[in-house]
Every structure is written in structure tokens, then in C-alpha cells.
Amino acid sequence: VVATTNCFLIRRGLSKMSNVHRLKDTDKIFFITTNLIWGTAELVESEFEMLLQVFSESRNRLGFVLLGYVFMPDHFHALLWPRHPLTISRVLQDIKYCSSRNLNRVRGTAGTVWQHQFSDRFVRDAEEFQQRLEYMHYNPVRKGLVANPEEWRWSSYNNFALEPEIVTQCPIQIDYVHLPDNYRV
């Protein structure tokens, strides 16, 4: 057993995560997408709150950098920076496992909640970082959930507001980093 906490029990070598070599890279910023399994009930407000808690606990436990996120009814996106030797696969394994366990408990269900695989892409430079943030933050607008990105409580959009009173009301604080223009992975 690697570690045990209130929602974490993963055995070495028994993970169902993919063995794709690119996912073993570390110390890079990743833009990830994770979808619910087809046919799974969409996430509701109280479950978004739980997902925020899982992100917070996983970040505290594993030490990855959270640079942005958006939670949607059927998926989530995030910009994550697993610091060496942590891998993006390990981060997503923890988040998906803990959130699945919590969702099943709340819903009175059992089994897998998230699709086995997840989509990931290295963020190659500061311009792409900004593009990924914008894509995430405008996702609720494109899907017709809100008229403006600042209205969607379940994203990091308001973490970038210039008014401190708005930032302090965000449900989770992201990690701020400065990416130089020559940032390359």
C-alpha cells in the first residue's frame, strides 16, 4: 500500500492507468481533459463542490501545481504542473479515484465514474498557456450554461480578476506562476 488517507488507497503495480510513455514525463505543464463515462449522470452543484475538495486534497497530498480549471457537467479541464518526480498520470489517478469514490458514496452507486483514459497535451509556451486558459474559461459560455465566464463559479476565471475581493471569494485558489515568453517543454 502506497498511502492511506480519508479517500486514498492505491496499490503499487495494480493501477489501471495507461502505460503510455509520454504520460511518464514530469515537470511539465499539462492541459488535461477528463470525461465521465457515457451514461453516467451529469455532475450537479454539490458534486462540483466535492470535486473542488478532491482537487484541493490531492494537491496538498501530492504537491502538484494547479494553474487553472473548469468543471463542466460531463467533464473537466485543468492546467496542472506535476513537479518532478510526480507524473501527470499519478495526479489524475488520485483525482479520479478519490472523486469516483466520493461520487459513488453520495449517489449510492458503485463502479467507475470517469473514462479510463484522459486527454493531455504539453503546454509548449506562454502563448499556448494563455490560449488553454481562455478555452477552459469560455467553455461554460460556449455550452450555454452562462452568458459570461465570470458567472461560472466552477472555474478558475475569477482567480485572475484584478479586484482582491473577487479573488478571495473563489472556491479554490490556484497557483500563480510567471511563464517567460521563451517557456518550452
Coordinates of N, CA and C in Angstrom, one line a residue:
V1 N 0.9 -1.2 0.0 CA 0.0 0.0 0.0 C 0.9 1.2 0.0
V2 N 0.6 2.2 -0.9 CA 1.4 3.4 -1.0 C 1.1 4.4 0.1
A3 N -0.2 4.7 0.2 CA -0.6 5.7 1.2 C -2.1 5.5 1.5
T4 N -2.5 5.9 2.7 CA -3.9 5.8 3.1 C -4.3 7.1 3.7
T5 N -5.3 7.7 3.2 CA -6.0 8.8 3.8 C -7.4 8.6 3.8
N6 N -8.2 9.7 4.0 CA -9.7 9.5 4.0 C -10.2 9.0 2.7
C7 N -9.6 9.2 1.6 CA -10.1 8.7 0.3 C -9.1 8.1 -0.6
F8 N -7.9 7.7 -0.1 CA -6.8 7.3 -0.9 C -6.3 6.0 -0.5
L9 N -6.4 5.0 -1.4 CA -5.8 3.7 -1.2 C -5.4 3.2 -2.6
I10 N -4.2 3.3 -3.0 CA -3.8 2.8 -4.3 C -2.6 1.8 -4.0
R11 N -2.7 0.7 -4.7 CA -1.6 -0.3 -4.5 C -0.6 -0.2 -5.7
R12 N 0.7 -0.3 -5.4 CA 1.7 -0.2 -6.5 C 1.5 -1.4 -7.4
G13 N 1.6 -1.1 -8.7 CA 1.6 -2.1 -9.7 C 0.2 -2.6 -10.0
L14 N -0.9 -2.1 -9.3 CA -2.2 -2.6 -9.6 C -3.0 -1.5 -10.2
S15 N -2.4 -0.4 -10.6 CA -3.1 0.7 -11.2 C -3.7 0.3 -12.6
K16 N -4.9 0.9 -12.9 CA -5.5 0.7 -14.2 C -5.1 1.8 -15.2
M17 N -4.3 2.7 -14.7 CA -3.9 3.8 -15.6 C -3.0 3.3 -16.8
S18 N -3.1 4.0 -17.9 CA -2.4 3.6 -19.1 C -0.9 3.6 -18.8
N19 N -0.2 2.8 -19.6 CA 1.3 2.7 -19.5 C 1.9 3.5 -20.7
V20 N 1.2 4.5 -21.2 CA 1.7 5.3 -22.3 C 3.0 6.1 -21.8
H21 N 4.0 6.0 -22.6 CA 5.3 6.6 -22.1 C 5.3 8.1 -22.0
R22 N 4.6 8.8 -22.9 CA 4.5 10.2 -22.8 C 3.9 10.7 -21.5
L23 N 3.1 9.8 -20.9 CA 2.5 10.2 -19.6 C 3.4 10.1 -18.5
K24 N 4.6 9.5 -18.7 CA 5.6 9.3 -17.6 C 6.4 10.6 -17.5
D25 N 6.3 11.4 -18.5 CA 7.1 12.7 -18.4 C 6.6 13.5 -17.2
T26 N 7.5 14.3 -16.7 CA 7.2 15.0 -15.5 C 7.7 16.4 -15.6
D27 N 7.3 17.3 -14.6 CA 7.8 18.6 -14.5 C 7.6 19.5 -15.8
K28 N 6.4 19.2 -16.4 CA 5.9 20.0 -17.5 C 4.4 20.4 -17.2
I29 N 4.0 21.5 -17.8 CA 2.6 21.9 -17.6 C 1.7 21.1 -18.6
F30 N 0.7 20.5 -18.1 CA -0.3 19.8 -19.0 C -1.6 20.4 -19.0
F31 N -2.3 20.4 -20.1 CA -3.7 20.7 -20.3 C -4.4 19.4 -20.4
I32 N -5.3 19.1 -19.5 CA -5.9 17.8 -19.4 C -7.4 18.0 -19.5
T33 N -8.0 16.9 -20.1 CA -9.5 16.8 -20.2 C -9.8 15.4 -19.7
T34 N -10.8 15.3 -18.8 CA -11.3 14.0 -18.3 C -12.8 14.0 -18.4
N35 N -13.4 13.0 -19.0 CA -14.8 12.9 -19.2 C -15.4 11.8 -18.3
L36 N -16.7 12.0 -18.0 CA -17.5 11.0 -17.3 C -17.7 9.9 -18.3
I37 N -17.9 8.7 -17.8 CA -18.2 7.5 -18.6 C -19.6 7.8 -19.2
W38 N -19.7 7.4 -20.5 CA -21.0 7.6 -21.2 C -22.1 6.9 -20.4
G39 N -23.2 7.6 -20.2 CA -24.3 7.1 -19.4 C -24.3 7.4 -18.0
T40 N -23.2 8.0 -17.5 CA -23.2 8.4 -16.1 C -23.9 9.7 -15.9
A41 N -24.7 9.9 -14.8 CA -25.4 11.1 -14.6 C -24.5 12.3 -14.5
E42 N -24.9 13.4 -15.1 CA -24.0 14.6 -15.1 C -23.8 15.1 -13.6
L43 N -22.7 15.8 -13.5 CA -22.4 16.4 -12.2 C -23.4 17.6 -11.9
V44 N -23.7 17.7 -10.6 CA -24.6 18.8 -10.1 C -23.8 19.7 -9.2
E45 N -24.3 20.8 -8.8 CA -23.7 21.8 -8.0 C -22.9 21.2 -6.8
S46 N -23.6 20.4 -6.0 CA -23.0 19.9 -4.8 C -21.8 18.9 -5.1
E47 N -21.9 18.3 -6.3 CA -20.8 17.4 -6.7 C -19.6 18.2 -7.2
F48 N -19.8 19.4 -7.8 CA -18.7 20.3 -8.1 C -18.0 20.7 -6.9
E49 N -18.7 21.0 -5.8 CA -18.1 21.4 -4.5 C -17.2 20.2 -4.1
M50 N -17.7 19.0 -4.2 CA -16.9 17.8 -3.8 C -15.7 17.7 -4.6
L51 N -15.8 17.9 -5.9 CA -14.7 17.8 -6.9 C -13.6 18.8 -6.5
L52 N -14.0 20.0 -6.1 CA -13.1 21.1 -5.7 C -12.3 20.6 -4.5
Q53 N -13.0 19.9 -3.5 CA -12.4 19.4 -2.3 C -11.3 18.3 -2.7
V54 N -11.7 17.5 -3.6 CA -10.8 16.4 -4.0 C -9.5 17.0 -4.7
F55 N -9.7 18.0 -5.5 CA -8.5 18.7 -6.1 C -7.7 19.3 -5.1
S56 N -8.3 19.9 -4.1 CA -7.5 20.6 -3.0 C -6.7 19.5 -2.2
E57 N -7.4 18.4 -1.8 CA -6.7 17.4 -1.0 C -5.6 16.7 -1.8
S58 N -5.9 16.4 -3.1 CA -4.9 15.8 -4.0 C -3.7 16.7 -4.1
R59 N -3.9 18.0 -4.3 CA -2.8 19.0 -4.5 C -2.0 19.0 -3.2
N60 N -2.6 19.0 -2.0 CA -1.9 19.0 -0.8 C -1.1 17.8 -0.6
R61 N -1.7 16.6 -0.9 CA -1.1 15.4 -0.7 C 0.1 15.1 -1.7
L62 N -0.1 15.5 -3.0 CA 0.9 15.2 -4.0 C 1.8 16.3 -4.3
G63 N 1.4 17.5 -4.1 CA 2.3 18.7 -4.4 C 2.3 19.2 -5.8
F64 N 1.3 18.9 -6.6 CA 1.3 19.4 -8.0 C 0.8 20.9 -7.9
V65 N 1.1 21.6 -9.0 CA 0.7 23.0 -9.1 C -0.6 23.1 -10.0
L66 N -1.6 23.7 -9.4 CA -2.9 23.9 -10.1 C -2.9 25.3 -10.7
L67 N -2.9 25.4 -12.0 CA -2.8 26.7 -12.7 C -4.1 27.2 -13.3
G68 N -5.1 26.3 -13.4 CA -6.4 26.7 -13.9 C -7.3 25.5 -14.0
Y69 N -8.6 25.7 -14.0 CA -9.5 24.6 -14.1 C -10.9 25.1 -14.6
V70 N -11.7 24.2 -15.0 CA -13.1 24.4 -15.2 C -13.8 23.0 -15.1
F71 N -14.9 23.0 -14.3 CA -15.7 21.8 -14.1 C -17.0 22.0 -14.9
M72 N -17.3 21.0 -15.7 CA -18.5 21.1 -16.6 C -19.4 19.9 -16.1
P73 N -20.6 19.9 -16.5 CA -21.5 18.8 -16.1 C -21.0 17.4 -16.5
D74 N -20.3 17.2 -17.6 CA -19.9 15.9 -18.1 C -18.4 15.7 -18.2
H75 N -17.6 16.7 -17.8 CA -16.1 16.6 -17.9 C -15.5 17.8 -17.1
F76 N -14.1 17.7 -17.0 CA -13.4 18.8 -16.5 C -12.1 19.0 -17.3
H77 N -11.6 20.2 -17.3 CA -10.3 20.6 -17.9 C -9.5 21.2 -16.7
A78 N -8.2 21.0 -16.8 CA -7.3 21.6 -15.9 C -5.9 21.8 -16.5
L79 N -5.2 22.8 -16.0 CA -3.8 23.1 -16.3 C -3.1 22.7 -15.0
L80 N -2.3 21.6 -15.1 CA -1.6 21.0 -14.0 C -0.1 21.0 -14.3
W81 N 0.7 21.2 -13.2 CA 2.1 21.1 -13.3 C 2.6 20.1 -12.3
P82 N 2.8 18.8 -12.6 CA 3.3 17.9 -11.6 C 4.8 18.1 -11.5
R83 N 5.3 18.4 -10.4 CA 6.8 18.7 -10.2 C 7.5 17.3 -10.0
H84 N 8.7 17.3 -10.6 CA 9.5 16.0 -10.6 C 9.6 15.5 -9.1
P85 N 9.4 14.2 -8.9 CA 9.3 13.1 -9.9 C 7.8 12.7 -10.1
L86 N 6.9 13.5 -9.7 CA 5.4 13.3 -9.9 C 5.1 13.3 -11.3
T87 N 4.2 12.4 -11.8 CA 3.8 12.4 -13.2 C 2.3 12.8 -13.3
I88 N 1.9 13.2 -14.5 CA 0.5 13.6 -14.7 C -0.4 12.4 -14.5
S89 N 0.0 11.2 -14.9 CA -0.8 10.0 -14.7 C -1.1 9.8 -13.2
R90 N -0.1 10.0 -12.4 CA -0.3 9.8 -10.9 C -1.3 10.8 -10.4
V91 N -1.2 12.1 -10.8 CA -2.1 13.1 -10.4 C -3.5 12.7 -10.8
L92 N -3.7 12.4 -12.0 CA -5.1 12.1 -12.5 C -5.6 10.8 -11.9
Q93 N -4.7 9.8 -11.6 CA -5.1 8.6 -10.9 C -5.7 8.9 -9.5
D94 N -5.1 9.8 -8.8 CA -5.5 10.2 -7.5 C -6.8 11.0 -7.5
I95 N -6.9 11.9 -8.4 CA -8.1 12.7 -8.5 C -9.3 11.9 -9.0
K96 N -9.1 11.1 -10.0 CA -10.2 10.2 -10.5 C -10.7 9.2 -9.4
Y97 N -9.7 8.6 -8.8 CA -10.0 7.6 -7.8 C -10.8 8.2 -6.6
C98 N -10.3 9.3 -6.1 CA -11.0 9.9 -4.9 C -12.3 10.5 -5.2
S99 N -12.4 11.1 -6.4 CA -13.7 11.7 -6.8 C -14.7 10.6 -7.1
S100 N -14.3 9.5 -7.7 CA -15.2 8.4 -8.0 C -15.7 7.8 -6.7
R101 N -14.9 7.6 -5.8 CA -15.3 7.0 -4.5 C -16.3 7.9 -3.8
N102 N -16.0 9.3 -3.8 CA -16.9 10.2 -3.2 C -18.3 10.3 -3.9
L103 N -18.2 10.4 -5.3 CA -19.4 10.4 -6.1 C -20.3 9.2 -5.9
N104 N -19.7 8.0 -5.9 CA -20.4 6.8 -5.6 C -21.1 6.7 -4.3
R105 N -20.4 7.2 -3.3 CA -20.9 7.2 -1.9 C -22.1 8.2 -1.9
V106 N -22.0 9.4 -2.4 CA -23.1 10.3 -2.4 C -24.3 9.9 -3.2
R107 N -24.0 9.3 -4.4 CA -25.1 8.8 -5.3 C -25.7 7.5 -4.9
G108 N -25.0 6.8 -4.0 CA -25.5 5.4 -3.7 C -25.2 4.4 -4.9
T109 N -24.2 4.7 -5.6 CA -23.8 3.9 -6.8 C -22.5 3.2 -6.5
A110 N -22.1 2.4 -7.5 CA -20.7 1.8 -7.4 C -20.1 1.7 -8.8
G111 N -18.8 1.6 -8.9 CA -18.2 1.4 -10.1 C -17.5 2.6 -10.6
T112 N -17.0 2.5 -11.8 CA -16.2 3.6 -12.5 C -17.1 4.7 -12.9
V113 N -16.6 5.9 -12.6 CA -17.3 7.2 -12.9 C -16.6 7.9 -14.1
W114 N -15.3 7.9 -14.2 CA -14.6 8.6 -15.2 C -14.1 7.7 -16.3
Q115 N -14.0 8.1 -17.5 CA -13.4 7.3 -18.6 C -12.0 6.9 -18.2
H116 N -11.6 5.7 -18.6 CA -10.3 5.2 -18.2 C -9.2 6.1 -18.7
Q117 N -9.2 6.6 -19.9 CA -8.2 7.4 -20.4 C -8.5 8.9 -20.1
F118 N -7.5 9.7 -20.3 CA -7.8 11.2 -20.3 C -7.0 11.8 -21.4
S119 N -7.4 13.0 -21.8 CA -6.6 13.7 -22.9 C -5.7 14.6 -22.2
D120 N -4.4 14.6 -22.7 CA -3.4 15.6 -22.2 C -2.6 16.1 -23.3
R121 N -2.1 17.3 -23.1 CA -1.2 18.0 -24.0 C -0.2 18.8 -23.2
F122 N 1.0 18.7 -23.6 CA 2.0 19.6 -23.0 C 1.7 21.0 -23.4
V123 N 1.8 22.0 -22.5 CA 1.7 23.4 -22.9 C 3.1 23.8 -23.3
R124 N 3.2 24.2 -24.5 CA 4.5 24.4 -25.1 C 5.2 25.8 -24.9
D125 N 4.3 26.8 -24.7 CA 4.8 28.2 -24.5 C 3.8 29.0 -23.8
A126 N 4.2 30.2 -23.4 CA 3.3 31.2 -22.7 C 2.0 31.5 -23.5
E127 N 2.2 31.6 -24.8 CA 1.0 31.9 -25.7 C 0.0 30.7 -25.6
E128 N 0.5 29.5 -25.7 CA -0.4 28.4 -25.6 C -1.1 28.3 -24.3
F129 N -0.3 28.6 -23.2 CA -0.8 28.6 -21.9 C -2.1 29.5 -21.8
Q130 N -1.9 30.7 -22.3 CA -3.0 31.7 -22.3 C -4.2 31.2 -23.2
Q131 N -3.9 30.6 -24.3 CA -5.0 30.0 -25.1 C -5.8 28.9 -24.4
R132 N -5.1 28.1 -23.7 CA -5.7 27.0 -23.0 C -6.6 27.5 -21.8
L133 N -6.1 28.5 -21.1 CA -6.8 29.2 -20.1 C -8.1 29.8 -20.6
E134 N -8.0 30.5 -21.7 CA -9.2 31.1 -22.4 C -10.2 30.0 -22.8
Y135 N -9.7 29.0 -23.4 CA -10.5 27.9 -23.9 C -11.3 27.3 -22.7
M136 N -10.6 27.0 -21.6 CA -11.3 26.5 -20.4 C -12.4 27.5 -19.9
H137 N -12.0 28.7 -19.7 CA -12.8 29.7 -19.0 C -14.1 30.0 -19.9
Y138 N -14.0 29.9 -21.2 CA -15.1 30.2 -22.0 C -16.0 29.0 -22.4
N139 N -15.5 27.8 -21.9 CA -16.3 26.6 -22.1 C -17.7 26.7 -21.6
P140 N -18.0 27.2 -20.4 CA -19.4 27.3 -19.9 C -20.2 28.2 -20.8
V141 N -19.6 29.2 -21.3 CA -20.3 30.2 -22.2 C -20.6 29.5 -23.5
R142 N -19.7 28.8 -24.1 CA -19.9 28.1 -25.4 C -21.0 27.0 -25.2
K143 N -21.1 26.4 -24.0 CA -22.1 25.4 -23.8 C -23.5 25.9 -23.4
G144 N -23.6 27.3 -23.2 CA -24.8 27.9 -22.9 C -25.2 27.8 -21.4
L145 N -24.2 27.6 -20.6 CA -24.5 27.5 -19.1 C -24.6 28.9 -18.5
V146 N -23.8 29.8 -19.0 CA -23.8 31.2 -18.5 C -23.5 32.1 -19.7
A147 N -23.8 33.4 -19.5 CA -23.6 34.4 -20.6 C -22.1 34.9 -20.6
N148 N -21.5 34.9 -19.4 CA -20.1 35.4 -19.3 C -19.3 34.5 -18.4
P149 N -18.0 34.3 -18.7 CA -17.2 33.3 -17.9 C -17.2 33.6 -16.4
E150 N -17.2 34.9 -16.0 CA -17.1 35.2 -14.6 C -18.4 34.7 -13.8
E151 N -19.4 34.4 -14.5 CA -20.7 33.9 -13.8 C -20.6 32.4 -13.5
W152 N -19.6 31.7 -14.0 CA -19.5 30.2 -13.8 C -18.6 30.0 -12.6
R153 N -19.1 29.7 -11.5 CA -18.4 29.6 -10.2 C -17.4 28.4 -10.2
W154 N -17.6 27.5 -11.1 CA -16.8 26.3 -11.1 C -15.6 26.3 -12.1
S155 N -15.0 27.5 -12.2 CA -13.8 27.6 -13.0 C -12.8 28.6 -12.2
S156 N -11.6 28.6 -12.8 CA -10.6 29.5 -12.2 C -10.6 30.9 -12.7
Y157 N -11.6 31.2 -13.6 CA -11.6 32.5 -14.2 C -11.5 33.7 -13.2
N158 N -12.2 33.7 -12.2 CA -12.2 34.8 -11.2 C -10.9 34.9 -10.4
N159 N -10.1 33.8 -10.4 CA -8.8 33.9 -9.8 C -7.9 34.9 -10.5
F160 N -8.2 35.3 -11.7 CA -7.4 36.2 -12.5 C -8.0 37.6 -12.4
A161 N -9.0 37.9 -11.6 CA -9.6 39.2 -11.5 C -8.6 40.2 -10.8
L162 N -8.7 41.4 -11.2 CA -7.8 42.4 -10.6 C -8.3 42.9 -9.2
E163 N -9.5 42.6 -8.9 CA -10.0 43.0 -7.6 C -9.8 41.9 -6.6
P164 N -9.1 42.2 -5.5 CA -8.8 41.2 -4.5 C -10.1 40.6 -3.9
E165 N -11.1 41.4 -3.7 CA -12.4 40.9 -3.1 C -13.0 39.8 -4.0
I166 N -12.8 39.8 -5.3 CA -13.3 38.8 -6.2 C -12.5 37.5 -6.0
V167 N -11.2 37.7 -6.0 CA -10.3 36.6 -5.9 C -10.5 35.8 -4.6
T168 N -10.6 36.5 -3.5 CA -10.8 35.8 -2.2 C -12.1 35.1 -2.1
Q169 N -13.0 35.3 -3.0 CA -14.3 34.6 -3.0 C -14.3 33.3 -3.9
C170 N -13.2 33.1 -4.5 CA -13.1 31.9 -5.4 C -13.1 30.7 -4.5
P171 N -13.7 29.6 -4.9 CA -13.8 28.4 -4.1 C -12.5 27.7 -3.9
I172 N -11.6 27.9 -4.7 CA -10.2 27.3 -4.6 C -9.2 28.3 -5.2
Q173 N -8.1 28.5 -4.5 CA -7.1 29.4 -5.0 C -6.2 28.6 -5.9
I174 N -5.9 29.1 -7.1 CA -4.9 28.5 -8.0 C -3.5 28.9 -7.6
D175 N -2.5 28.3 -8.2 CA -1.1 28.7 -8.0 C -0.8 29.6 -9.2
Y176 N -0.2 30.7 -8.8 CA 0.2 31.7 -9.8 C 1.7 31.5 -10.2
V177 N 2.0 31.5 -11.5 CA 3.4 31.4 -11.9 C 3.5 32.3 -13.1
H178 N 4.8 32.7 -13.3 CA 5.1 33.6 -14.4 C 5.8 32.7 -15.4
L179 N 5.2 32.6 -16.6 CA 5.9 31.8 -17.7 C 6.6 32.8 -18.6
P180 N 7.9 32.7 -18.7 CA 8.7 33.6 -19.6 C 8.2 33.3 -21.0
D181 N 8.4 34.3 -21.9 CA 8.0 34.1 -23.3 C 8.7 33.0 -24.0
N182 N 9.9 32.6 -23.5 CA 10.6 31.5 -24.1 C 10.4 30.2 -23.4
Y183 N 9.3 30.1 -22.6 CA 9.0 28.8 -22.0 C 8.8 27.7 -23.0
R184 N 9.5 26.6 -22.9 CA 9.4 25.5 -23.8 C 9.4 24.2 -23.0
V185 N 8.7 23.2 -23.4 CA 8.8 21.9 -22.8 C 9.7 21.0 -23.5

